mmCIF file of C-alpha atoms and ligand atoms in Angstrom:
data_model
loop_
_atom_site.group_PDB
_atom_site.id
_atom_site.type_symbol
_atom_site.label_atom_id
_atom_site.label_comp_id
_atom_site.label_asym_id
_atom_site.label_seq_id
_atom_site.Cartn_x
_atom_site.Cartn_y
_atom_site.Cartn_z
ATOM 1 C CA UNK A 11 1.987 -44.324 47.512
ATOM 2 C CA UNK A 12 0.663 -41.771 50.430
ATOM 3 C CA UNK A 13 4.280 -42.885 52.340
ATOM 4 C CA UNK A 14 5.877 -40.891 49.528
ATOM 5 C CA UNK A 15 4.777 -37.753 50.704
ATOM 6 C CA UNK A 16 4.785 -36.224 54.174
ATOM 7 C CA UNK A 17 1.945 -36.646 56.309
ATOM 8 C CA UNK A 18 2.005 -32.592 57.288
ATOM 9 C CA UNK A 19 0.997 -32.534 53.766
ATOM 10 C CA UNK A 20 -1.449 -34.943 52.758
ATOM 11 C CA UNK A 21 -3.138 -33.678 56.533
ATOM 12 C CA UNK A 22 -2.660 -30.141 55.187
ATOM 13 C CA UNK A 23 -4.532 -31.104 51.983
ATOM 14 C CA UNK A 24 -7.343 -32.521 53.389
ATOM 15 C CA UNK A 25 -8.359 -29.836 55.571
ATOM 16 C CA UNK A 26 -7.565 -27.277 52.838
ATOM 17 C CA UNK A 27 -11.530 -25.538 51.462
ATOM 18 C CA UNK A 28 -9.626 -22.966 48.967
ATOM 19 C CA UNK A 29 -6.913 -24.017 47.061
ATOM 20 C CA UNK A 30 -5.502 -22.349 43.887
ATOM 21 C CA UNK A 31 -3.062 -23.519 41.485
ATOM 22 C CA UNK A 32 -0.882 -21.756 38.445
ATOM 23 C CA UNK A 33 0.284 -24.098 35.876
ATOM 24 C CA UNK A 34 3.183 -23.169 33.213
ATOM 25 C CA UNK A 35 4.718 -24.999 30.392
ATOM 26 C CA UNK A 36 5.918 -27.750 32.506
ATOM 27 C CA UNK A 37 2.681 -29.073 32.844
ATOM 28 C CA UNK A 38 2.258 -30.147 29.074
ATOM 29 C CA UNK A 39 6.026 -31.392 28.290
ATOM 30 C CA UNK A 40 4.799 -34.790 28.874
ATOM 31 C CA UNK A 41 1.897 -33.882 26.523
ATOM 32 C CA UNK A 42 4.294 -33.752 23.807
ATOM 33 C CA UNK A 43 4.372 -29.189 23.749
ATOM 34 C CA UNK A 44 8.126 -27.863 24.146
ATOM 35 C CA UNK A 45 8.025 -25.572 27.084
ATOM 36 C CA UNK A 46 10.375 -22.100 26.535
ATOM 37 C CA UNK A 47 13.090 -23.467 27.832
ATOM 38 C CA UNK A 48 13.317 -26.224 25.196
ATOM 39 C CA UNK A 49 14.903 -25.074 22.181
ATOM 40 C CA UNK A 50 13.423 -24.669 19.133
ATOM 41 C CA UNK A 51 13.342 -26.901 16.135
ATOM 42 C CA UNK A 52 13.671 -27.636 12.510
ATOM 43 C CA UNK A 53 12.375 -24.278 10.769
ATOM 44 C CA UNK A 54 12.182 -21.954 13.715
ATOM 45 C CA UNK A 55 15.810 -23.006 15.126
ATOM 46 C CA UNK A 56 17.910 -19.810 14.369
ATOM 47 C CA UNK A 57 14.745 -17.959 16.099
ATOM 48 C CA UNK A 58 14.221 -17.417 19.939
ATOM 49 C CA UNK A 59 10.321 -17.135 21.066
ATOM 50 C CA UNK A 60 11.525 -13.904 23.104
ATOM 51 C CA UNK A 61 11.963 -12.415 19.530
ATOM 52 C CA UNK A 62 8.587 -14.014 18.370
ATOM 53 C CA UNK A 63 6.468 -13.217 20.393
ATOM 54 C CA UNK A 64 6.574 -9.401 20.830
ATOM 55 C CA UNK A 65 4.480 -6.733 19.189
ATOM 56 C CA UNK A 66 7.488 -5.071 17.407
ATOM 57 C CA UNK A 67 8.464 -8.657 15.819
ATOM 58 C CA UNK A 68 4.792 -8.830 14.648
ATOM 59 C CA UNK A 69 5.005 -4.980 12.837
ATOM 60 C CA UNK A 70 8.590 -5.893 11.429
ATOM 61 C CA UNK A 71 7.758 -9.165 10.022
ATOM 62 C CA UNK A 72 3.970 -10.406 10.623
ATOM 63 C CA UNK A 73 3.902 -13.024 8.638
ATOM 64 C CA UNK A 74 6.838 -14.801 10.158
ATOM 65 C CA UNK A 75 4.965 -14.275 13.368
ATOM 66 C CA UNK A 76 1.490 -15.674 12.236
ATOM 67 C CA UNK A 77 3.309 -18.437 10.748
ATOM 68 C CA UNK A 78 5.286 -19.401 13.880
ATOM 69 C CA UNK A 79 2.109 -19.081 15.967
ATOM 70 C CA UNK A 80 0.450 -21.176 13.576
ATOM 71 C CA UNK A 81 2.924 -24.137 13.659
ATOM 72 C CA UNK A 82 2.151 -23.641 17.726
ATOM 73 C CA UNK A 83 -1.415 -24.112 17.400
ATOM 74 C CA UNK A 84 -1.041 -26.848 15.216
ATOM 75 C CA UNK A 85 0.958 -28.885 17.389
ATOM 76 C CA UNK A 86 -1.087 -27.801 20.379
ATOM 77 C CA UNK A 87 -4.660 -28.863 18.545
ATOM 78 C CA UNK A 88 -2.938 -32.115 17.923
ATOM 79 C CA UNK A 89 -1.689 -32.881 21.638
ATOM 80 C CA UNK A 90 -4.235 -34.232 24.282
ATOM 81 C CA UNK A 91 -3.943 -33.870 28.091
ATOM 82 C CA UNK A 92 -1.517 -35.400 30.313
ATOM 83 C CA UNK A 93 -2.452 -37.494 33.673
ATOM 84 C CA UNK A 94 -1.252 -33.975 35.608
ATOM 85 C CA UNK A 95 -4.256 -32.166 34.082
ATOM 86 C CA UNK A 96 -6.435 -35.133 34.569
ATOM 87 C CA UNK A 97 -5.323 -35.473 38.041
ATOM 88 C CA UNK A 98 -6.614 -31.675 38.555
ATOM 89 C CA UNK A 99 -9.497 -32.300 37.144
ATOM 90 C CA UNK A 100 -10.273 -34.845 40.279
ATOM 91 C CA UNK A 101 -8.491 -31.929 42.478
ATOM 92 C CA UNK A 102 -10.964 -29.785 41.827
ATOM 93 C CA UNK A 103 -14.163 -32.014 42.381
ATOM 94 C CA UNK A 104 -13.382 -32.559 45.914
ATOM 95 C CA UNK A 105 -11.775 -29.312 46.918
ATOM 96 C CA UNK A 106 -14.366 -27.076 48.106
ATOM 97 C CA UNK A 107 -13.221 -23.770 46.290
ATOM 98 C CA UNK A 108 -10.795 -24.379 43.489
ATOM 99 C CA UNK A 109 -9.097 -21.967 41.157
ATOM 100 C CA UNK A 110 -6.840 -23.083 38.429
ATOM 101 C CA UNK A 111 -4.837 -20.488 36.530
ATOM 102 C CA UNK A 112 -2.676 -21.024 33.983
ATOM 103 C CA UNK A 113 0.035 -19.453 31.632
ATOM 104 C CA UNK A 114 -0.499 -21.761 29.001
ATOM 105 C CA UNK A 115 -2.341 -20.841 26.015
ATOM 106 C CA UNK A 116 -3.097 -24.938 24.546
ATOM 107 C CA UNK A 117 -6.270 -24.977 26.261
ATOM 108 C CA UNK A 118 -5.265 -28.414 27.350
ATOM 109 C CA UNK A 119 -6.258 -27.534 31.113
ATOM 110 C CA UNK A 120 -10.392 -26.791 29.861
ATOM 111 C CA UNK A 121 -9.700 -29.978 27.187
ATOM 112 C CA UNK A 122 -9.074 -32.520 30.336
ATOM 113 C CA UNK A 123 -12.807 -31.091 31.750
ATOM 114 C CA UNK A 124 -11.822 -28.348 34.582
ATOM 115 C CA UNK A 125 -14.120 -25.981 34.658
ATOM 116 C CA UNK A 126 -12.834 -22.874 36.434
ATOM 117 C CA UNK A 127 -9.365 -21.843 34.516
ATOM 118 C CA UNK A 128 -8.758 -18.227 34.597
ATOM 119 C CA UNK A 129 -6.045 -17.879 30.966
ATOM 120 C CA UNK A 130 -3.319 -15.078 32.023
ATOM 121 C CA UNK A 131 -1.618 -15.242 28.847
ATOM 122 C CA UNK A 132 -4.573 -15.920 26.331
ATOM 123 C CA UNK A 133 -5.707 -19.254 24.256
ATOM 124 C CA UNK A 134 -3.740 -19.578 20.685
ATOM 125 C CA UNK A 135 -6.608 -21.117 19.654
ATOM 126 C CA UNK A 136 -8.768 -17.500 19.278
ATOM 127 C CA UNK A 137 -7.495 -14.710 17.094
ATOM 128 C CA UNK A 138 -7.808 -10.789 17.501
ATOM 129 C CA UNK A 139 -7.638 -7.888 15.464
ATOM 130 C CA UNK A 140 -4.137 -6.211 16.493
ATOM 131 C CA UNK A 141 -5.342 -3.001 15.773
ATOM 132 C CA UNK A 142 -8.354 -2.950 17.274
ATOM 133 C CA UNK A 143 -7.375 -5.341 20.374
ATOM 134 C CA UNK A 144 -11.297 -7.107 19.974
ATOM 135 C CA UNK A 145 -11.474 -10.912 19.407
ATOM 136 C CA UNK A 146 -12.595 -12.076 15.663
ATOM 137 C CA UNK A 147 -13.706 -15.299 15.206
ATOM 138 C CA UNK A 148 -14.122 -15.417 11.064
ATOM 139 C CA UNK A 149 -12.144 -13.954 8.499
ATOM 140 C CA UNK A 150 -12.481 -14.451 4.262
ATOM 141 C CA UNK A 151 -9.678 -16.357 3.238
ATOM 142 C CA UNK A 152 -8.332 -14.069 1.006
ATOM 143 C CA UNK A 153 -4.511 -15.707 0.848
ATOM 144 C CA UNK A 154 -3.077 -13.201 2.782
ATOM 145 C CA UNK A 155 -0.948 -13.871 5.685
ATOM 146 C CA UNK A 156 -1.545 -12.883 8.098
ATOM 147 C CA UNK A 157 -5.433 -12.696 7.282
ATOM 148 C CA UNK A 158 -7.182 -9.418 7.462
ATOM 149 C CA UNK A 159 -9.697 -7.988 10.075
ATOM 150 C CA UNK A 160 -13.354 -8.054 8.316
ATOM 151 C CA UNK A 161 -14.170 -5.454 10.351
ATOM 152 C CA UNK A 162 -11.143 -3.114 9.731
ATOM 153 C CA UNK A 163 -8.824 -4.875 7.592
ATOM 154 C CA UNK A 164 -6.246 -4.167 10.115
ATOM 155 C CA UNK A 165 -3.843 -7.439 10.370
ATOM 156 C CA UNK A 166 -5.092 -10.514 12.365
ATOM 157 C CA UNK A 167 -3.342 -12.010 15.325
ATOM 158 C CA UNK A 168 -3.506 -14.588 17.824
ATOM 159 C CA UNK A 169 -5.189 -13.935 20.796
ATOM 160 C CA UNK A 170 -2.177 -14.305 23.557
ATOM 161 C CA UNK A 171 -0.302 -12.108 25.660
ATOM 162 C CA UNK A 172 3.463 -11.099 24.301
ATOM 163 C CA UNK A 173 6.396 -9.781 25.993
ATOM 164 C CA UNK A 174 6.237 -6.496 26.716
ATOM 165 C CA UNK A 175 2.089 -6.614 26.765
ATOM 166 C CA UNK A 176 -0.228 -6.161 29.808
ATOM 167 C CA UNK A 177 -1.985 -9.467 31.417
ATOM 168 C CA UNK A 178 -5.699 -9.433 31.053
ATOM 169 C CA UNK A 179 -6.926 -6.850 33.439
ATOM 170 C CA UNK A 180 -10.099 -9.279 34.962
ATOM 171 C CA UNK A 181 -7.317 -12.778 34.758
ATOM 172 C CA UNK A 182 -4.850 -10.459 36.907
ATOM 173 C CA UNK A 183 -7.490 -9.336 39.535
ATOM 174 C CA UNK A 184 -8.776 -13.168 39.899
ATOM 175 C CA UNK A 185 -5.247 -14.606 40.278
ATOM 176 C CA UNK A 186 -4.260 -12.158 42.807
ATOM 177 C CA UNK A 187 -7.264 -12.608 44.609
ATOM 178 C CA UNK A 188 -7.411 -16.440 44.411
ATOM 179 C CA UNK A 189 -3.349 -16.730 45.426
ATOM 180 C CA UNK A 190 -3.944 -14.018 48.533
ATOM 181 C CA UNK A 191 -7.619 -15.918 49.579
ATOM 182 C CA UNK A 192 -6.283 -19.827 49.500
ATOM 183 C CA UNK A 193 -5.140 -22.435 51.896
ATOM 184 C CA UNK A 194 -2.523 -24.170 49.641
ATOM 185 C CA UNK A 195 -1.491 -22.517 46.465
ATOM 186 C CA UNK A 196 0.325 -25.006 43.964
ATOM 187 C CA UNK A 197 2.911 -23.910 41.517
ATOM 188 C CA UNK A 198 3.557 -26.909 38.352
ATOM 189 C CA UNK A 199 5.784 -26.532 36.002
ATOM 190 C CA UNK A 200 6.498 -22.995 35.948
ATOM 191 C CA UNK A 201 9.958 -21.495 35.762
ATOM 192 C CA UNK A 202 8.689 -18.549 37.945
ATOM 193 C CA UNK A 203 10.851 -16.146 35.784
ATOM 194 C CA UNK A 204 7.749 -14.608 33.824
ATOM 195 C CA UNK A 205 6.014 -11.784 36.234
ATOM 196 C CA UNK A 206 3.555 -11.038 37.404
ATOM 197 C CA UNK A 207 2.595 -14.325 38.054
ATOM 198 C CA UNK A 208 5.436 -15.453 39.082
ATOM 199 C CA UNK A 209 5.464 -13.696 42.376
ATOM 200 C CA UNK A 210 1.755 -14.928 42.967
ATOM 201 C CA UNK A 211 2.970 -17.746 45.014
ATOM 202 C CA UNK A 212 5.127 -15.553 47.318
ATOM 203 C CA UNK A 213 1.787 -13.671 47.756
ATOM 204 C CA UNK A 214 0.133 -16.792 49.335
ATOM 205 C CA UNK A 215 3.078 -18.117 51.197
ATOM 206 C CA UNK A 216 3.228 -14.037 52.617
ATOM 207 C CA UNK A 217 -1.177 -14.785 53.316
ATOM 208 C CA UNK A 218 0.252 -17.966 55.112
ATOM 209 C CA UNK A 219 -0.673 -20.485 52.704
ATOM 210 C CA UNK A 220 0.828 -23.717 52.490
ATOM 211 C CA UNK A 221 3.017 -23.790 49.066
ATOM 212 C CA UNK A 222 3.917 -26.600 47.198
ATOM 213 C CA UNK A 223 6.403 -26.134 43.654
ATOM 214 C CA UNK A 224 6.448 -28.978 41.649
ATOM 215 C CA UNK A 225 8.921 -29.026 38.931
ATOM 216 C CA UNK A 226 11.541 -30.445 37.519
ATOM 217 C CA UNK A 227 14.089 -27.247 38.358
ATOM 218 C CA UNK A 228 13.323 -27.279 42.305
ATOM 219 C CA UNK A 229 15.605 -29.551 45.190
ATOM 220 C CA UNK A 230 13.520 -31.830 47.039
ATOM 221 C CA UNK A 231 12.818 -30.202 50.587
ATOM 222 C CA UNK A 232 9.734 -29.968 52.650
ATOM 223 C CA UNK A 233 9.253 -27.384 55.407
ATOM 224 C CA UNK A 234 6.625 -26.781 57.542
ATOM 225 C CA UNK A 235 5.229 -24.114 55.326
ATOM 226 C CA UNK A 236 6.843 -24.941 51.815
ATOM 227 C CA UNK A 237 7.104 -28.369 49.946
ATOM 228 C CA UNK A 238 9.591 -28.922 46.658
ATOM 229 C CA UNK A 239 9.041 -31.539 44.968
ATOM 230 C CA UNK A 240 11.204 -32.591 41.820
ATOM 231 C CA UNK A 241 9.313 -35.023 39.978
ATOM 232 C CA UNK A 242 7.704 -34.791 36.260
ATOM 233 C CA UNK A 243 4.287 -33.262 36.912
ATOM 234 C CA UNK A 244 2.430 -36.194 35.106
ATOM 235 C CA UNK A 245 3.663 -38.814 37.581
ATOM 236 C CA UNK A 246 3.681 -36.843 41.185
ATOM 237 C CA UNK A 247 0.111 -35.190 40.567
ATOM 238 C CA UNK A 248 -2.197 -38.216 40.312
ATOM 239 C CA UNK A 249 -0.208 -39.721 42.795
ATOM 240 C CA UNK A 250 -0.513 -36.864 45.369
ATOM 241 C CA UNK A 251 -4.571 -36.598 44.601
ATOM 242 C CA UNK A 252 -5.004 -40.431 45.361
ATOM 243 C CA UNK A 253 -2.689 -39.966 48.367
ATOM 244 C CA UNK A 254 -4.803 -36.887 49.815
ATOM 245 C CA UNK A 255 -8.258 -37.919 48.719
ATOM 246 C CA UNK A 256 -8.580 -41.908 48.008
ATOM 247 C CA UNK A 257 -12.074 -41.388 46.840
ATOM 248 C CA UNK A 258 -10.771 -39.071 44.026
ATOM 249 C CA UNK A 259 -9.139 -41.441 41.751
ATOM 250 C CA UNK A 260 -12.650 -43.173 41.606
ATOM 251 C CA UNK A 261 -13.985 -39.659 39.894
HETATM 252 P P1 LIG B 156 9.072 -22.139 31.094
HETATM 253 O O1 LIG B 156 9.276 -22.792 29.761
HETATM 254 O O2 LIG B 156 9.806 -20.892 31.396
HETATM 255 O O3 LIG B 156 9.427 -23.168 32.244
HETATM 256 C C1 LIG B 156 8.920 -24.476 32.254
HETATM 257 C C2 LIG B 156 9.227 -25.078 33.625
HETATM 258 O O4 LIG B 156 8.609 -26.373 33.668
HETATM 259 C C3 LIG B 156 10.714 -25.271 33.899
HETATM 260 O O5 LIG B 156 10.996 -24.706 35.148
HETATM 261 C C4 LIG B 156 10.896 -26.804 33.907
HETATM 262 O O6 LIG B 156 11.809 -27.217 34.896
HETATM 263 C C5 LIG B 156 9.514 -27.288 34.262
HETATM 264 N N1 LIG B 156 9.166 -28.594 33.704
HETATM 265 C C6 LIG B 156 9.468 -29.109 32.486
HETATM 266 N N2 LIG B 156 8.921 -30.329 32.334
HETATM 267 C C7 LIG B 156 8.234 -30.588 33.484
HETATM 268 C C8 LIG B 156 7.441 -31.683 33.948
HETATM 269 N N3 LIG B 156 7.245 -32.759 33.185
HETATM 270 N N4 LIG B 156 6.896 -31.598 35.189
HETATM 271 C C9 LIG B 156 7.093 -30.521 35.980
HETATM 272 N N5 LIG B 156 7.834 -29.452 35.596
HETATM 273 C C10 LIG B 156 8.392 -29.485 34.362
HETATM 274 O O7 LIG B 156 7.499 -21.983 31.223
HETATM 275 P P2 LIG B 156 6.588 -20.904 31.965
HETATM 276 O O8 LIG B 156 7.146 -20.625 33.316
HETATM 277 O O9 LIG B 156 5.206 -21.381 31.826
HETATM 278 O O10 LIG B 156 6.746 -19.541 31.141
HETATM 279 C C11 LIG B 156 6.882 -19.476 29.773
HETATM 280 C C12 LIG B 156 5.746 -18.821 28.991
HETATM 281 O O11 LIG B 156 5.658 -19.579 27.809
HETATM 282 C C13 LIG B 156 4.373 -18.881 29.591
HETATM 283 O O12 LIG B 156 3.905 -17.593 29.640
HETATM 284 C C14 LIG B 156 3.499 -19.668 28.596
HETATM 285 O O13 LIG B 156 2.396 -18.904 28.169
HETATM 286 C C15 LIG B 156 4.343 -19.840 27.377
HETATM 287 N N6 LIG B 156 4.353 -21.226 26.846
HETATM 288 C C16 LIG B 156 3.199 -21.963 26.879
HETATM 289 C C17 LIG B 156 3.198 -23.266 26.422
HETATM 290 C C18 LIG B 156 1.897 -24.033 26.448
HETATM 291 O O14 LIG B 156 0.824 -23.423 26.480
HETATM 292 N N7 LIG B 156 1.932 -25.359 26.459
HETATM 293 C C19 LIG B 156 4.360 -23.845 25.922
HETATM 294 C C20 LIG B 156 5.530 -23.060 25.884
HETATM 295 C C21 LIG B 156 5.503 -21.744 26.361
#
């Protein structure tokens, strides 16, 4: 396998003691989750998520946006983790400081067992009162959608970041501190459109970190500084890990 990938790399791995990676949607298409760029189905075709997910699509219609979020979290509850999250999972047990941050909000990423994921977009699995902006974790079941605050009885909604809202304030400082601080700094399946963290990896490439983009949008290249690989996340991860650290696939 290791002759797949350049030696400057695996070499570059090895020595590496901080390396941080930001995962997007990418990273759980072969889990079975539609990433954004996937059009929706059945029910939700005619909608766009960009019109979803936003706080003025929640006030016009709320429980059109509960209900799509739910559908989400049902698919995402049902889906289990891919061999790319596994494969970071053994990344970050032999990697002296690791720092996994993701935009995804399945959870999949803390499901697969790694233990330090900083969430810059939220977990659809908690809900928060979007009036008062503080997490609730039961609610009566009353029949009304969406359900009601118990403390408030403002309306309930999940607990993710939508367009137009600001990134968790602690989630921002971490990834902007982990991306300037590391060696290598990987970007997986992430279109790299959605800021702020999109421009995290220019931030460590700027710091001098080695950069590698794995997706399925990128041309194959490798510099001395910058490596592109185009491969499905789930195949080229575990297969990079083994190549770097042979005593990580036994973990
Ligand atoms: P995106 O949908 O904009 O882009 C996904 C990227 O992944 C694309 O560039 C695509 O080429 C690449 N890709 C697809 N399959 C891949 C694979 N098997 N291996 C490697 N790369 C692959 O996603 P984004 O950049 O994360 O931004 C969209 C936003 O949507 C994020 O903020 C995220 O919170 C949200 N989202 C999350 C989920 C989830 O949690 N699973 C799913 C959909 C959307």
């Amino acid at each position: 396998m290791s002759e797949e990938f350049p030696q400057t790399l695996l070499d570059t791995l090895r020595r590496a003691q901080r390396i941080t990676v930001l995962t997007g949607a990418g990273i759980s298409a072969e889990s079975g989750l539609p990433t954004f760029r996937d059009k929706l189905t059945g029910l939700w075709a005619h909608y766009r998520p960009e019109d979803l997910s936003t706080p003025d699509a929640f006030r016009r219609d709320p429980r059109l946006v509960w209900e799509w979020f739910a559908t989400h979290r049902a698919a995402m509850t049902a889906a289990a983790p891919n061999p790319a999250h596994h494969a970071l999972v053994r990344m970050e047990a032999v990697v002296p400081q690791f720092t996994l941050l993701t935009q995804n909000i399945d959870g999949l990423h803390q499901r697969a067992d790694n233990r330090r994921v900083v969430e810059l977009h939220g977990n659809i699995a908690r809900t928060k009162c979007f009036v008062e902006d503080l997490p609730v974790d039961t609610w009566d079941e009353t029949g009304d959608v969406p359900p009601r605050c118990p403390r408030c009885g403002g309306l309930l909604r999940p607990d993710v970041v939508w367009f137009g809202e600001l990134l968790p304030e602690q989630a921002l400082a971490t990834a902007s501190a982990a991306a300037k601080q590391c060696d290598v700094f990987f970007s997986i399946g992430t279109s790299g459109i959605v800021e702020p963290a999109a421009s995290l990896a220019y931030r460590a490439l700027s710091r001098g970190a080695t950069v590698v983009l794995i997706n399925l949008d990128v041309v194959n290249d490798a510099s001395r500084q910058l490596y592109k690989i185009n491969a499905p996340a789930g195949q080229v991860l575990p297969a990079l890990v083994e190549a770097a650290w042979p005593t990580a696939a036994a973990l």
